[in-house]
Coordinates of C-alpha atoms in Angstrom, one line a residue:
X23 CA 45.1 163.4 80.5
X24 CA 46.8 165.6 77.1
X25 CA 48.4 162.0 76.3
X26 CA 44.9 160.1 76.0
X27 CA 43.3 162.8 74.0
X28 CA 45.6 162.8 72.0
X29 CA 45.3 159.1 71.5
X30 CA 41.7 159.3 71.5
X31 CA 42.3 162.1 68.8
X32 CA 44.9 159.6 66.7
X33 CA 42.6 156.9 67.3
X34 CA 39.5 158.8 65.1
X35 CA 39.1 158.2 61.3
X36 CA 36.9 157.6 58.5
X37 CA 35.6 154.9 56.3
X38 CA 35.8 156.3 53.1
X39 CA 33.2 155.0 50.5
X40 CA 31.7 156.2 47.0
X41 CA 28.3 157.7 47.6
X42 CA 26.7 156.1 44.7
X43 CA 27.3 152.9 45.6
X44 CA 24.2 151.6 46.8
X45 CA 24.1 148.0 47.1
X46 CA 23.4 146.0 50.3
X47 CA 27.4 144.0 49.7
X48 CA 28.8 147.3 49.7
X49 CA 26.9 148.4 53.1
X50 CA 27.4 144.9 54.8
X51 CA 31.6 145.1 54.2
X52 CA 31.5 148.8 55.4
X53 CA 29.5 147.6 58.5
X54 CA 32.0 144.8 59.1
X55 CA 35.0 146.9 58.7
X56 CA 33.2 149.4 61.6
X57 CA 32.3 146.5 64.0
X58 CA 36.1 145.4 63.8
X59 CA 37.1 148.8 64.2
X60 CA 34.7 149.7 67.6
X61 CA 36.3 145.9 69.0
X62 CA 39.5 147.7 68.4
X63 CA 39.0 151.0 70.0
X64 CA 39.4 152.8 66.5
X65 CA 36.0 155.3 66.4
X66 CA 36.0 155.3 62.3
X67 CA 33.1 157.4 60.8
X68 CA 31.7 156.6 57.7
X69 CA 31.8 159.4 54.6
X70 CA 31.3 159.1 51.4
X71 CA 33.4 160.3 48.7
X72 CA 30.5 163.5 47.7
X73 CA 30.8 164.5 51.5
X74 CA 34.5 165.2 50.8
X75 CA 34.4 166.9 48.0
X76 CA 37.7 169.3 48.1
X77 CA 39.0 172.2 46.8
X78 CA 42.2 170.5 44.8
X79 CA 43.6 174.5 44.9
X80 CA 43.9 174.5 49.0
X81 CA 43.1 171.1 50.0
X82 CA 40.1 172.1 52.0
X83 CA 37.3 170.4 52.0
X84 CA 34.2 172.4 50.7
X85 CA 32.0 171.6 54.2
X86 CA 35.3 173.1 55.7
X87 CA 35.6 170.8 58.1
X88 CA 38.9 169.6 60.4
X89 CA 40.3 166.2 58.5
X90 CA 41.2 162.9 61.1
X91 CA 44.6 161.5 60.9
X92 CA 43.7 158.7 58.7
X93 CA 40.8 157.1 56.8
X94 CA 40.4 153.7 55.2
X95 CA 40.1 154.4 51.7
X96 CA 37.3 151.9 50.5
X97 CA 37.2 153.5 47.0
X98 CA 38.7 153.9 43.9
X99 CA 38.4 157.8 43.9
X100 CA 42.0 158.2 43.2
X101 CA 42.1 162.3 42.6
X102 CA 40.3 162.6 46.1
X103 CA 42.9 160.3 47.8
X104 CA 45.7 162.1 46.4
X105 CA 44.0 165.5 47.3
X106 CA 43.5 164.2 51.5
X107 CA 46.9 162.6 51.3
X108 CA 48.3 166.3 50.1
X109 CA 46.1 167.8 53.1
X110 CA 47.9 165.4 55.3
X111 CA 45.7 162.5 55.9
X112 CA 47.5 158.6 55.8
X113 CA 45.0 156.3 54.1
X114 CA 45.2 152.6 54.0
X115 CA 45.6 152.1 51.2
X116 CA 47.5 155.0 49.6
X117 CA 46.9 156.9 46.9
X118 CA 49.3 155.4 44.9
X119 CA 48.9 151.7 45.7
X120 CA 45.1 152.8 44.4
X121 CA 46.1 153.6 41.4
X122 CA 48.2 151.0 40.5
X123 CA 45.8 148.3 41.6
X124 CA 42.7 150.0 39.7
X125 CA 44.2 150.5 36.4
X126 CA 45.4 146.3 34.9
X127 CA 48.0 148.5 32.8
X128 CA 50.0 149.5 35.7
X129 CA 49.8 146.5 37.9
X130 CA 51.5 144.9 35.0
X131 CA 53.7 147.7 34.5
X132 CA 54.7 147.8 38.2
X133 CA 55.3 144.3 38.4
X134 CA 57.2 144.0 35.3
X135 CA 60.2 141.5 35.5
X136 CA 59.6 141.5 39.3
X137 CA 57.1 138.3 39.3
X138 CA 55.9 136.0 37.1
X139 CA 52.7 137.0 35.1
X140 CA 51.1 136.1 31.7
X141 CA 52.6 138.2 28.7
X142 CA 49.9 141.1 28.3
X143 CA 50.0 143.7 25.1
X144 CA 48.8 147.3 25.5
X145 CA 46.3 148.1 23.1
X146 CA 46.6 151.1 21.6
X147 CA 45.1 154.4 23.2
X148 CA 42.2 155.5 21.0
X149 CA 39.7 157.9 22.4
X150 CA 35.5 157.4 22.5
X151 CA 34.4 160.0 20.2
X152 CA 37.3 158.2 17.6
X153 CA 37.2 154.9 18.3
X154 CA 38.7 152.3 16.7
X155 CA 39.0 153.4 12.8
X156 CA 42.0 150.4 12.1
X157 CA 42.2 147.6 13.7
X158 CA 45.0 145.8 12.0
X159 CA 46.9 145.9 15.1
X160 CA 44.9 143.2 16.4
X161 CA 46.4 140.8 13.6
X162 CA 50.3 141.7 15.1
X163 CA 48.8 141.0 19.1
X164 CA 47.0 137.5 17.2
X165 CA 50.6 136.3 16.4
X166 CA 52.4 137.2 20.0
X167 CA 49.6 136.0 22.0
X168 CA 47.8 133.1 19.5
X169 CA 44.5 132.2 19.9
X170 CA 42.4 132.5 22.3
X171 CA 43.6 135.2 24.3
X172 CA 41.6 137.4 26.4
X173 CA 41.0 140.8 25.9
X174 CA 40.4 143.0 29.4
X175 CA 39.4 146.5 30.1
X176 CA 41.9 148.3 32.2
X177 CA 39.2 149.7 34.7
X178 CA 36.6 147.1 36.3
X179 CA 36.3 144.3 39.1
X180 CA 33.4 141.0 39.5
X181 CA 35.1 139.7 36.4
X182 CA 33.1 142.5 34.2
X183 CA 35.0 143.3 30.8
X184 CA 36.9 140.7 30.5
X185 CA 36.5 139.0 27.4
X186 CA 37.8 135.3 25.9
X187 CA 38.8 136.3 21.9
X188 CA 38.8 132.7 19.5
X189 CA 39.2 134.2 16.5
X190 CA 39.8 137.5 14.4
X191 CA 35.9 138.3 14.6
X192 CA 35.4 137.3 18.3
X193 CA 38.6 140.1 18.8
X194 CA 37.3 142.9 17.3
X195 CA 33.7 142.2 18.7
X196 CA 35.6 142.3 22.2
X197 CA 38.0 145.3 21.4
X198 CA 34.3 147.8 20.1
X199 CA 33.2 146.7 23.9
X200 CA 35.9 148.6 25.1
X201 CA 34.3 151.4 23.9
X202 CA 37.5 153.5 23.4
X203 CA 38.5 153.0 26.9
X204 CA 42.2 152.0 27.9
X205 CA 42.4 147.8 27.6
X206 CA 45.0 145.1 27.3
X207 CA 45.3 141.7 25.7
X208 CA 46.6 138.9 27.6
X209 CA 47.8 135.1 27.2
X210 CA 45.0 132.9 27.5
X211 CA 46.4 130.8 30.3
X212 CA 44.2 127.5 29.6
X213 CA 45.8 125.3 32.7
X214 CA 43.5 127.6 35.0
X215 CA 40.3 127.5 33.0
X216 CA 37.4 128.6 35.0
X217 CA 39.8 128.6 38.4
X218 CA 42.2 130.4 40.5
X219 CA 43.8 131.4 43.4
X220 CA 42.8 134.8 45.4
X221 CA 45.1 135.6 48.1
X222 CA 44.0 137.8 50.8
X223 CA 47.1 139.5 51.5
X224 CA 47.0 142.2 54.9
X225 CA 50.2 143.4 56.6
X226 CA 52.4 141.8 54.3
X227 CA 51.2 138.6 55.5
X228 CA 48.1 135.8 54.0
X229 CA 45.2 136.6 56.2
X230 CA 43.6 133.9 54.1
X231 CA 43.0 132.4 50.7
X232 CA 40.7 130.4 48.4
X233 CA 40.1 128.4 45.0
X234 CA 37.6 129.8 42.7
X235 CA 35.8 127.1 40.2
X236 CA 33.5 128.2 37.3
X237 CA 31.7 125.1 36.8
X238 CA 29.4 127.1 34.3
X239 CA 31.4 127.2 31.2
X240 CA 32.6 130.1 31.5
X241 CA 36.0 130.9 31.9
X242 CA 36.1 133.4 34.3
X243 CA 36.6 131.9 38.2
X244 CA 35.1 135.2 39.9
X245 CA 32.3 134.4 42.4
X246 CA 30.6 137.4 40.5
X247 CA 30.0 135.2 37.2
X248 CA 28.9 132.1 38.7
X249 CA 32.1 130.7 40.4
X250 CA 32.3 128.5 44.1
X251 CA 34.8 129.4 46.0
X252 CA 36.8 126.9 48.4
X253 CA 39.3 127.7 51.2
X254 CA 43.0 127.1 49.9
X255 CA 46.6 126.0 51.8
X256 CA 49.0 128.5 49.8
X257 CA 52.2 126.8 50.0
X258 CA 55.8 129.0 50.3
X259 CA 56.2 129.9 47.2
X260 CA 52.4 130.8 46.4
X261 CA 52.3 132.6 49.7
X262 CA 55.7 134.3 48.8
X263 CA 54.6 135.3 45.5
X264 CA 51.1 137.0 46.6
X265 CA 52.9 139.0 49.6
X266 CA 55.4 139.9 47.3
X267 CA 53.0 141.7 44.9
X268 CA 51.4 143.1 47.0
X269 CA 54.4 145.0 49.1
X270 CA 55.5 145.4 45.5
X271 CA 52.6 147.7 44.7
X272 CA 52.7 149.2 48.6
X273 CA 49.3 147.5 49.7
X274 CA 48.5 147.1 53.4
X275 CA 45.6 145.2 52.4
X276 CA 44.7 143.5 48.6
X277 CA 43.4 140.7 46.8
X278 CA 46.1 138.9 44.7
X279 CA 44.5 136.6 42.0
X280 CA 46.7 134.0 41.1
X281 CA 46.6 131.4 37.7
X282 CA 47.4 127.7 37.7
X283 CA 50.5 127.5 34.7
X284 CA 50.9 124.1 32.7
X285 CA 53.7 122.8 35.2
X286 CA 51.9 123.9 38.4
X287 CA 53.3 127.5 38.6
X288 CA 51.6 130.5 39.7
X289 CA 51.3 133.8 37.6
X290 CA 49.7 137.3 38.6
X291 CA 46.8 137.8 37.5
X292 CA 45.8 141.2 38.9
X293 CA 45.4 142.8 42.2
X294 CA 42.4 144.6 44.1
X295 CA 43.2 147.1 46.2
X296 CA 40.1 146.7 47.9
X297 CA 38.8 143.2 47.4
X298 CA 35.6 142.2 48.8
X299 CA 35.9 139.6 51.4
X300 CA 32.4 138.0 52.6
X301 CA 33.0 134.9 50.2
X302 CA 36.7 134.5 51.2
X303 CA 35.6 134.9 55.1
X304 CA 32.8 132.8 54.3
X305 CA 34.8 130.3 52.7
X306 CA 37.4 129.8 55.2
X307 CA 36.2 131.5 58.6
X308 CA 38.8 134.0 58.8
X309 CA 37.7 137.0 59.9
X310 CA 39.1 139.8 57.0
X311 CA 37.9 142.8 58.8
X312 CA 39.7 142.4 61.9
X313 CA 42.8 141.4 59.8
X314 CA 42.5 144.8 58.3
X315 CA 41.7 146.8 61.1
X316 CA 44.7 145.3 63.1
X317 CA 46.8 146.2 60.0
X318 CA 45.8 150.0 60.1
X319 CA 46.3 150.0 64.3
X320 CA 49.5 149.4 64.0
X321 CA 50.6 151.4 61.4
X322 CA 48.9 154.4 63.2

């Protein structure tokens, strides 16, 4: 009787989500991931990322109130995660593999020399109140990159701040959108206009992937700015590159965007820690949610 409470007890976690996240795709994939979880005997309650608010000098919590063992960690609120992992909490996915996913700079720098990816410039750190008072600079990334090359915000997902520079003007234009925030520039890979590859990676294995097509103009492939998206047979070395990246960057579970190059190679694009998947279940009938929840049963 001891041993199955204390499996029941090991068995008990939380979804956590950002409480100001109101829209109906972010309920419907919590909802999913909960179904899986009550298929799989794991009793996972929902909180949101206010209801955990911590004291980052003890750990607690400021309702005071006894942590699970683990939580899936469907948020981006990296100084929470790292507080709960401190307190003693295993999240899927970790703190770290957050952190390297949610900022483009260090998915880059993390992958650096380790897989193939398009050559990408750190623009320099400004801040907002400064903002960008030379931008010279641009003229030195102009002649590593040439033209077009795409100018990206370090921080955002649905394909938002990413912007295709043709020109001098079209650069600067892009670089004031930043805002001051931290951004990169990146080769313009033009083989995978408006398409690519996004590998659903869980338990360092392809739960599933698919071909996004922009047939809009634009040259984004994300779903979120008017792309279709296709089922997709990786072959070896496509499946070995996104499992790679991700166990690279200590996923259990991610979205690995790959880009067609000129001879049929794959680079990395960038990584989300915690990729939608109702478009890439959709789109090839593979239940993601279950994949996921497997991946966290076993590894508690």
């Amino acid at each position: 009787q001891s041993r199955d409470r204390r499996t029941m007890q090991q068995n008990k976690g939380y979804i956590i989500i950002n409480g100001f996240l109101r829209e109906e795709k972010f309920f419907s994939l919590y909802s999913a991931l909960k179904q899986s979880a009550d298929k799989a005997g794991l009793q996972l309650e929902l909180k949101t990322n206010i209801e955990l608010m911590c004291d980052i000098a003890s750990g607690k919590t400021v309702a005071n109130e006894t942590l699970p063992p683990f939580a899936i960690f469907w948020d981006k609120d990296v100084r929470l995660a790292k507080t709960l992992e401190a307190a003693g909490m295993k999240l899927f996915n970790s703190a770290s593999a957050i952190e390297l996913c949610d900022d483009k700079s260090l998915t880059h720098i993390a992958l650096m020399n380790r897989v193939p990816q398009p050559k990408t410039v750190l623009i320099p750190l400004t801040f907002p109140r400064v903002g960008y008072t030379d931008c010279t600079f641009l003229e030195k990334i102009a002649a590593y990159l040439g033209f077009p090359f795409v100018i990206k915000q370090c921080f955002g997902s649905f394909g938002a701040g990413v912007y295709l520079a043709g020109n001098m003007e079209e650069a600067k234009a892009a670089l004031m959108k930043t805002a001051g925030g931290a951004a990169i520039a990146q080769q313009y890979i033009a083989s995978s206009f408006a398409r690519d590859i996004r590998a659903y990676i869980v338990g360092d294995k392809v739960a599933a992937a698919m071909l996004r097509h922009n047939e809009s103009g634009d040259f984004r492939a994300n779903v979120a700015q008017g792309g279709k998206a296709d089922a997709y047979a990786l072959n070896e070395t496509q499946a070995a590159l996104a499992v790679k990246t991700a166990q690279i960057l200590g996923c259990t579970f991610a979205g690995v965007d790959l880009l067609f190059g000129e001879n049929g190679e794959m680079t990395v694009c960038e990584v989300n820690s915690n990729a939608h998947f109702a478009g890439i279940s959709a789109a090839t009938g593979v239940n993601i949610a279950d994949k996921i929840i497997e991946a966290v049963a076993q590894r508690i």
